[in-house]
Short mmCIF file of C-alpha atoms in Angstrom, two decimals:
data_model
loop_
_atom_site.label_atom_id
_atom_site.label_comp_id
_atom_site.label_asym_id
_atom_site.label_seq_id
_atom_site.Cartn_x
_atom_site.Cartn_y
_atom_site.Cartn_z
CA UNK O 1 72.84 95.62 107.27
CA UNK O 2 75.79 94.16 105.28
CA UNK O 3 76.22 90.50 105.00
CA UNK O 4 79.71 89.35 105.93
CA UNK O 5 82.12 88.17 103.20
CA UNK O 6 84.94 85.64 103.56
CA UNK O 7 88.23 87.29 101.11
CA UNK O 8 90.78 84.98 102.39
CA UNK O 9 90.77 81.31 104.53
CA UNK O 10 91.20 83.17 107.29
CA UNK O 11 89.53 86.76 107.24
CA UNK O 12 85.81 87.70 106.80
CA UNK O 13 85.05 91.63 106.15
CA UNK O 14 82.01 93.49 107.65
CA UNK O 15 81.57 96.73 106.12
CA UNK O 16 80.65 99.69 108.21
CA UNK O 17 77.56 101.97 107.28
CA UNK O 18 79.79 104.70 106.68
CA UNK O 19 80.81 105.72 103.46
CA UNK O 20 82.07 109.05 102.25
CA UNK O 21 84.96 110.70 100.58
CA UNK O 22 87.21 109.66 103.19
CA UNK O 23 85.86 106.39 103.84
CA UNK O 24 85.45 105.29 100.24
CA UNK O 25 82.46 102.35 100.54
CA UNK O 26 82.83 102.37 104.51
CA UNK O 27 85.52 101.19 107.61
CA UNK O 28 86.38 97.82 107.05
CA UNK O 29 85.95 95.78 110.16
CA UNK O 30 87.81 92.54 109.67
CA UNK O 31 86.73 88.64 111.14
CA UNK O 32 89.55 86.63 111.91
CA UNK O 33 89.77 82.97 112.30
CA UNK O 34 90.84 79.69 111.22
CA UNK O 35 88.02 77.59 109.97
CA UNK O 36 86.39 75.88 112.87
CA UNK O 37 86.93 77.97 115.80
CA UNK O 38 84.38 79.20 117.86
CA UNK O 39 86.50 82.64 118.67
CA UNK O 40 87.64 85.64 116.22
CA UNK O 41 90.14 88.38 116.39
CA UNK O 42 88.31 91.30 115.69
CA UNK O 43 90.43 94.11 113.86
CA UNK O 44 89.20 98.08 113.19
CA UNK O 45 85.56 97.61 114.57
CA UNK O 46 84.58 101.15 112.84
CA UNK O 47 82.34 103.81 114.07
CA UNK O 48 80.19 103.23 117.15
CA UNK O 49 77.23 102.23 115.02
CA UNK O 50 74.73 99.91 117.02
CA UNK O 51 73.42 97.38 114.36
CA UNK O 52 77.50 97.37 113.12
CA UNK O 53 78.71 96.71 116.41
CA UNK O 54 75.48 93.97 116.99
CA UNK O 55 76.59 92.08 113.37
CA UNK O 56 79.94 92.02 114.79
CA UNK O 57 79.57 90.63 118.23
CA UNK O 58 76.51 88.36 116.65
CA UNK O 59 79.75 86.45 114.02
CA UNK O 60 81.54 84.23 117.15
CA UNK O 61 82.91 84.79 120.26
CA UNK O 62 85.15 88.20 120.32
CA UNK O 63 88.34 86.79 122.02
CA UNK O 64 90.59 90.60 121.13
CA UNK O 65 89.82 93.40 119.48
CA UNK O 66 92.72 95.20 117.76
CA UNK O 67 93.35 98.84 116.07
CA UNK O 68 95.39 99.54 112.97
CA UNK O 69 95.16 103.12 114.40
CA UNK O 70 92.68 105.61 116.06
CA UNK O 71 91.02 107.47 113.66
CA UNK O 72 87.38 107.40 114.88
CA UNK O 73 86.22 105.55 111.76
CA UNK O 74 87.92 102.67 112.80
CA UNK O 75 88.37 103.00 116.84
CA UNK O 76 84.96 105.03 117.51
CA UNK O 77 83.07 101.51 118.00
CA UNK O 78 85.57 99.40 119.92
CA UNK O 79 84.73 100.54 123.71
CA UNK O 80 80.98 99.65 122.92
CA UNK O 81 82.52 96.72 121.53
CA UNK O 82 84.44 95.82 124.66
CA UNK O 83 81.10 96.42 126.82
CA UNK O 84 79.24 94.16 124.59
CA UNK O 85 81.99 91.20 124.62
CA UNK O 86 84.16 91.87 127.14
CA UNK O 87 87.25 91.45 124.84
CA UNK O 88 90.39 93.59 125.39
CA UNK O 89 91.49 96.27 123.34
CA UNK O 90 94.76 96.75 121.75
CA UNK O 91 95.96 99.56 120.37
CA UNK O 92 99.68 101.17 120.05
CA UNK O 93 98.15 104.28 121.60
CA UNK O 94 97.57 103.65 125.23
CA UNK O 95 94.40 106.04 124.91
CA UNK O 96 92.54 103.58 122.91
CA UNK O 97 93.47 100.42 125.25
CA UNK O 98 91.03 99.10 127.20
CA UNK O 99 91.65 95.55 129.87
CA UNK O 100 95.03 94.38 128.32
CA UNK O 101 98.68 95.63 127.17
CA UNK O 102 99.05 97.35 124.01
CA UNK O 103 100.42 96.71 120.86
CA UNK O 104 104.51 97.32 119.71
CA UNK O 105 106.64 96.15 116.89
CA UNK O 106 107.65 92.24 116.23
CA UNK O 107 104.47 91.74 118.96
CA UNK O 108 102.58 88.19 117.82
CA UNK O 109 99.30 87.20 118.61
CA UNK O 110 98.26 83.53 118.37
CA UNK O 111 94.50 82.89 119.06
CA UNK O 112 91.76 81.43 117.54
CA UNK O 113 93.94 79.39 115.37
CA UNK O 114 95.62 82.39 113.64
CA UNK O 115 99.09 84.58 113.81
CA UNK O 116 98.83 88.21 113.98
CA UNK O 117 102.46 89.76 113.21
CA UNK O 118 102.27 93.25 114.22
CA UNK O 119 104.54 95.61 111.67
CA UNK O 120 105.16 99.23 112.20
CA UNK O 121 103.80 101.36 109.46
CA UNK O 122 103.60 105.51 110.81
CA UNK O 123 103.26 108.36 108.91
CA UNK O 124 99.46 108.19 107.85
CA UNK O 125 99.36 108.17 111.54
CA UNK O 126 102.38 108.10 114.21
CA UNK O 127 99.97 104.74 115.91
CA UNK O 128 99.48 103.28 112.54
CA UNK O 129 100.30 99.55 112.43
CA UNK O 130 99.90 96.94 110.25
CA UNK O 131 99.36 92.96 111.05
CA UNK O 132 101.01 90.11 108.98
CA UNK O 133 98.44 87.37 109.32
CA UNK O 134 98.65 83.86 108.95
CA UNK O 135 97.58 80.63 110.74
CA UNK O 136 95.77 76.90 109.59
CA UNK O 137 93.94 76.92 106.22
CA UNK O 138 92.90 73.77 106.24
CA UNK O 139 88.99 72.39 106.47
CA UNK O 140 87.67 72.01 109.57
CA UNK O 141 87.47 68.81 110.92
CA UNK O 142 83.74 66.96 111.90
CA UNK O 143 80.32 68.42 111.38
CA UNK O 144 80.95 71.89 109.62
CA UNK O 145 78.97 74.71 112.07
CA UNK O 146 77.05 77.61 110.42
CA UNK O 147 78.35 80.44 112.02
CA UNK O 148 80.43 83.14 109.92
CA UNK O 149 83.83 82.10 108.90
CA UNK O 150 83.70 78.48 111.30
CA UNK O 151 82.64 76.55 107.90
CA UNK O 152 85.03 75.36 105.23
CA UNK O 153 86.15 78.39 103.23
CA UNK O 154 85.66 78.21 99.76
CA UNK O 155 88.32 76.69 97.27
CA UNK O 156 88.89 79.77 95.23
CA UNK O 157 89.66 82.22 98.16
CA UNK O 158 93.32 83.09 98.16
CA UNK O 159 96.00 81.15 100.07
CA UNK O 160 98.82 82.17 101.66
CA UNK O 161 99.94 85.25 104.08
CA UNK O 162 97.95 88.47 103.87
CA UNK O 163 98.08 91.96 105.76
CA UNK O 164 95.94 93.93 107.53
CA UNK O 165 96.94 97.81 106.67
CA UNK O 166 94.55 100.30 107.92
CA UNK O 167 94.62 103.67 105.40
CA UNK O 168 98.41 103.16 105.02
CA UNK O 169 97.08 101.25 101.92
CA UNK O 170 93.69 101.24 100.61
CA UNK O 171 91.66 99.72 98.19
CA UNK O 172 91.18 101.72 95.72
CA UNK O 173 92.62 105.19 95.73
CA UNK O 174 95.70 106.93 98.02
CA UNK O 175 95.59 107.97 101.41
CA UNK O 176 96.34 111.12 103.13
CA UNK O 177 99.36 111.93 105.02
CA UNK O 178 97.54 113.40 108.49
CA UNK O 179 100.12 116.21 109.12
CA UNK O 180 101.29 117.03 112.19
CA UNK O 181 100.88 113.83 113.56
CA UNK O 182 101.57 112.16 110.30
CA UNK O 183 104.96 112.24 109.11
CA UNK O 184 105.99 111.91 104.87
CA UNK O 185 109.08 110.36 105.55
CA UNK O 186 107.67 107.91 108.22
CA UNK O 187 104.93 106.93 105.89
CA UNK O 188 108.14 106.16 102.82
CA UNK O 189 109.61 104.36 104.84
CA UNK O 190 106.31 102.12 106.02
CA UNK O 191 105.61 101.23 101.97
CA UNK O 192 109.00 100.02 101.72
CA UNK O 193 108.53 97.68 104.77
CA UNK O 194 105.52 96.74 102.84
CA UNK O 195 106.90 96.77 99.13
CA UNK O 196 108.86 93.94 100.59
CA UNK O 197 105.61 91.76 100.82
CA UNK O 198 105.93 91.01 97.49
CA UNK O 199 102.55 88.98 96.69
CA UNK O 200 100.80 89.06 100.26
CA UNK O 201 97.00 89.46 99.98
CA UNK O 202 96.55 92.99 101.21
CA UNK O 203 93.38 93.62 103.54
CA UNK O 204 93.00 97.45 103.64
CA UNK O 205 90.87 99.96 105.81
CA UNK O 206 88.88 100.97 103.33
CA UNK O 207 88.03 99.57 99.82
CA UNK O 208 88.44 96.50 98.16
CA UNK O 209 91.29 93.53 98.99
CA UNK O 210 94.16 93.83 96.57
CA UNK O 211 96.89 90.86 95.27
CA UNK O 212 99.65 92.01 96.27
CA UNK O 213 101.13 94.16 99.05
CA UNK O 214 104.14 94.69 96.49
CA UNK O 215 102.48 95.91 93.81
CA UNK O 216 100.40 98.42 95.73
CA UNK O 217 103.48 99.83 97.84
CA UNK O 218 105.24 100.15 94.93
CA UNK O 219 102.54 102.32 93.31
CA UNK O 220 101.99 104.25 96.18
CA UNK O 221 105.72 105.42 95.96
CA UNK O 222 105.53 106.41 92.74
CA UNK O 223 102.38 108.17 93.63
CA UNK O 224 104.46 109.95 96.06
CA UNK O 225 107.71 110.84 94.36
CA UNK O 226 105.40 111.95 91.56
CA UNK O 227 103.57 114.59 94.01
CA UNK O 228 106.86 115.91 95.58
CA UNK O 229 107.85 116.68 92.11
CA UNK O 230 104.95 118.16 91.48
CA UNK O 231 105.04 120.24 94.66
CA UNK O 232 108.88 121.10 94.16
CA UNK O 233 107.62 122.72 90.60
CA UNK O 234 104.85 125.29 92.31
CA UNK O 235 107.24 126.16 94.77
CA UNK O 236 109.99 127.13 91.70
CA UNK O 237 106.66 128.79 89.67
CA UNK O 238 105.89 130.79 93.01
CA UNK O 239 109.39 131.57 93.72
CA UNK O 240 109.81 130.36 97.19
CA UNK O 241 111.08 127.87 99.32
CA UNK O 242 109.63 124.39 101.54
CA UNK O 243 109.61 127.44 104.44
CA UNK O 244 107.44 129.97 103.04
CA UNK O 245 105.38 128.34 100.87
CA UNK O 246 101.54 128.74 101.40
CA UNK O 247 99.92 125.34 101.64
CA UNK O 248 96.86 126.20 100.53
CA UNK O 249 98.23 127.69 97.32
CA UNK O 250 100.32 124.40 96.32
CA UNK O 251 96.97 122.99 96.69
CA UNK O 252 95.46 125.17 94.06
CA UNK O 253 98.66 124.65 92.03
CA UNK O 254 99.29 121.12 92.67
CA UNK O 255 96.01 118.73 92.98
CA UNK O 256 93.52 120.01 90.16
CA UNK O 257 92.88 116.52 89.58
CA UNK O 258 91.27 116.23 93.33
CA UNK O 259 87.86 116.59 93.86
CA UNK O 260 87.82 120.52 95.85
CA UNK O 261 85.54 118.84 98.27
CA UNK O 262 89.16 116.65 99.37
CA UNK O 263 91.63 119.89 99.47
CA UNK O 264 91.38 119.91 103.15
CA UNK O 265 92.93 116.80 103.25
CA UNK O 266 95.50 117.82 100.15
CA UNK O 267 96.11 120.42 102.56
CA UNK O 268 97.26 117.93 105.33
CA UNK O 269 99.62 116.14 103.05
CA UNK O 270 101.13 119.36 101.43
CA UNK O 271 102.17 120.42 104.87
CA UNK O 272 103.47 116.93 105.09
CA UNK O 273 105.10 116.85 102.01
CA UNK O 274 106.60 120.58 102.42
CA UNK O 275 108.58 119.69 106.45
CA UNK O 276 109.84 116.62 104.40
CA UNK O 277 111.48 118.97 101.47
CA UNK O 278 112.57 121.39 104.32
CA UNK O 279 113.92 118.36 106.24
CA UNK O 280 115.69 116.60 103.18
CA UNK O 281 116.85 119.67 101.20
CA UNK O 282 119.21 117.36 99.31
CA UNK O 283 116.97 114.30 98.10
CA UNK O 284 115.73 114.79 94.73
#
């Protein structure tokens, strides 16, 4: 089972036992809480893996559990979750709610001595959503307890805000655009909102923390712009448009530096990325 790990003052990570070429190392399930309290938010509690789920409920008092999005590596868990604790489920989609409201845009959550900003960031996902988190990072006061993250966090962890993104950025790698329901120009528009982060701690879905939410949505967008290019030159060496292109051939043409066993998902993007050429004709 994997031992918990504090990355900022206010956010321990539990990783999932569920890696793979999608998952990278596993879901991140994320611990939050301001040193010394008894209760934790409990954000993306992965796949409905028993000894997971136990570790998770066994770390403090589950006051809310909350989804980035509903992809079944990070939502599969959270009903056995809610039987276990009793803790409501947010979610922007009100299929994965369970005993309270759901989650929308500008929403804040205050508990357990942290602030959970909720941001809208579609287009991996049309639910995807990302949390701006912040709260008191000081030491806490009297007799320090034992349980995870209710001790004094140590000195070197970084400071400051940090967010909470889901797969709209990862850790290491890029994500896929989840066509239909995942839209390219959605998902542009999301890493702006987040390029504007500047040097907020970013704590993905999957993979390691990074520095800087700036940094990383800036390099996704590059990413990006660099595979519509790429994609607008197979269509010109195949002689046809956004509308009759074959996605599976602008695979072949376009990621040969993807691992074959990930073309399905180069698949989903392509489709993503070819409605957003056939929407936006003009946009070089």
């Amino acid at each position: 089972m994997t031992t918990p790990r504090q990355v900022t003052a206010l956010a321990t990570v539990l990783l999932a036992p569920n890696p793979g070429p999608m998952t990278l190392d596993g879901t991140n399930t994320w611990l939050l809480r301001a040193a010394g309290e008894p209760g934790c938010v409990v954000v993306d509690p992965g796949p409905d893996d028993a000894g997971h789920l136990a570790a998770v409920a066994a770390a403090g008092r589950v006051e809310l559990i909350m989804l980035t999005h509903g992809h079944a590596d990070h939502s599969a868990g959270a009903a056995v979750l809610h039987r276990l604790t009793g803790a409501p489920v947010r979610a922007l989609d009100p299929a994965h709610r369970l005993g309270s409201e759901g989650l929308i845009a500008g929403d804040v959550i205050a508990t357990a001595g942290i602030e959970l900003r909720v941001l809208p960031t579609p287009g991996h996902t049309s639910d995807s959503l990302s949390f701006l988190l912040s709260g008191d990072e000081r030491p806490a006061p009297g007799p320090h307890a034992d349980a995870v993250g209710t001790a004094d966090p140590p000195s070197d962890l970084p400071s400051g805000p940090a967010v909470l993104t889901g797969d709209t950025i990862l850790g290491r790698g890029t994500t896929v655009v989840a066509h239909p329901d995942g839209r390219l120009g959605d998902y542009l528009d999301s890493l702006r909102l987040l390029q504007e982060l500047g040097d907020t701690t970013v704590l993905p879905g999957h993979g390691p923390e990074l520095p800087a939410a700036g940094r990383a949505a800036e390099h996704y967008l590059a990413h990006r712009r660099a595979r519509l290019d790429q994609v607008r030159r197979a269509l010109a060496d195949a002689g046809v448009d956004a509308a009759e292109a074959d996605p599976a051939d602008v695979v072949r043409r376009v990621y040969t530096d993807t691992d074959r066993a990930l073309w399905f998902a180069a698949e989903l993007s392509v489709r993503a990325q070819l409605d957003y050429l056939r929407e936006h004709p003009d946009i070089p």
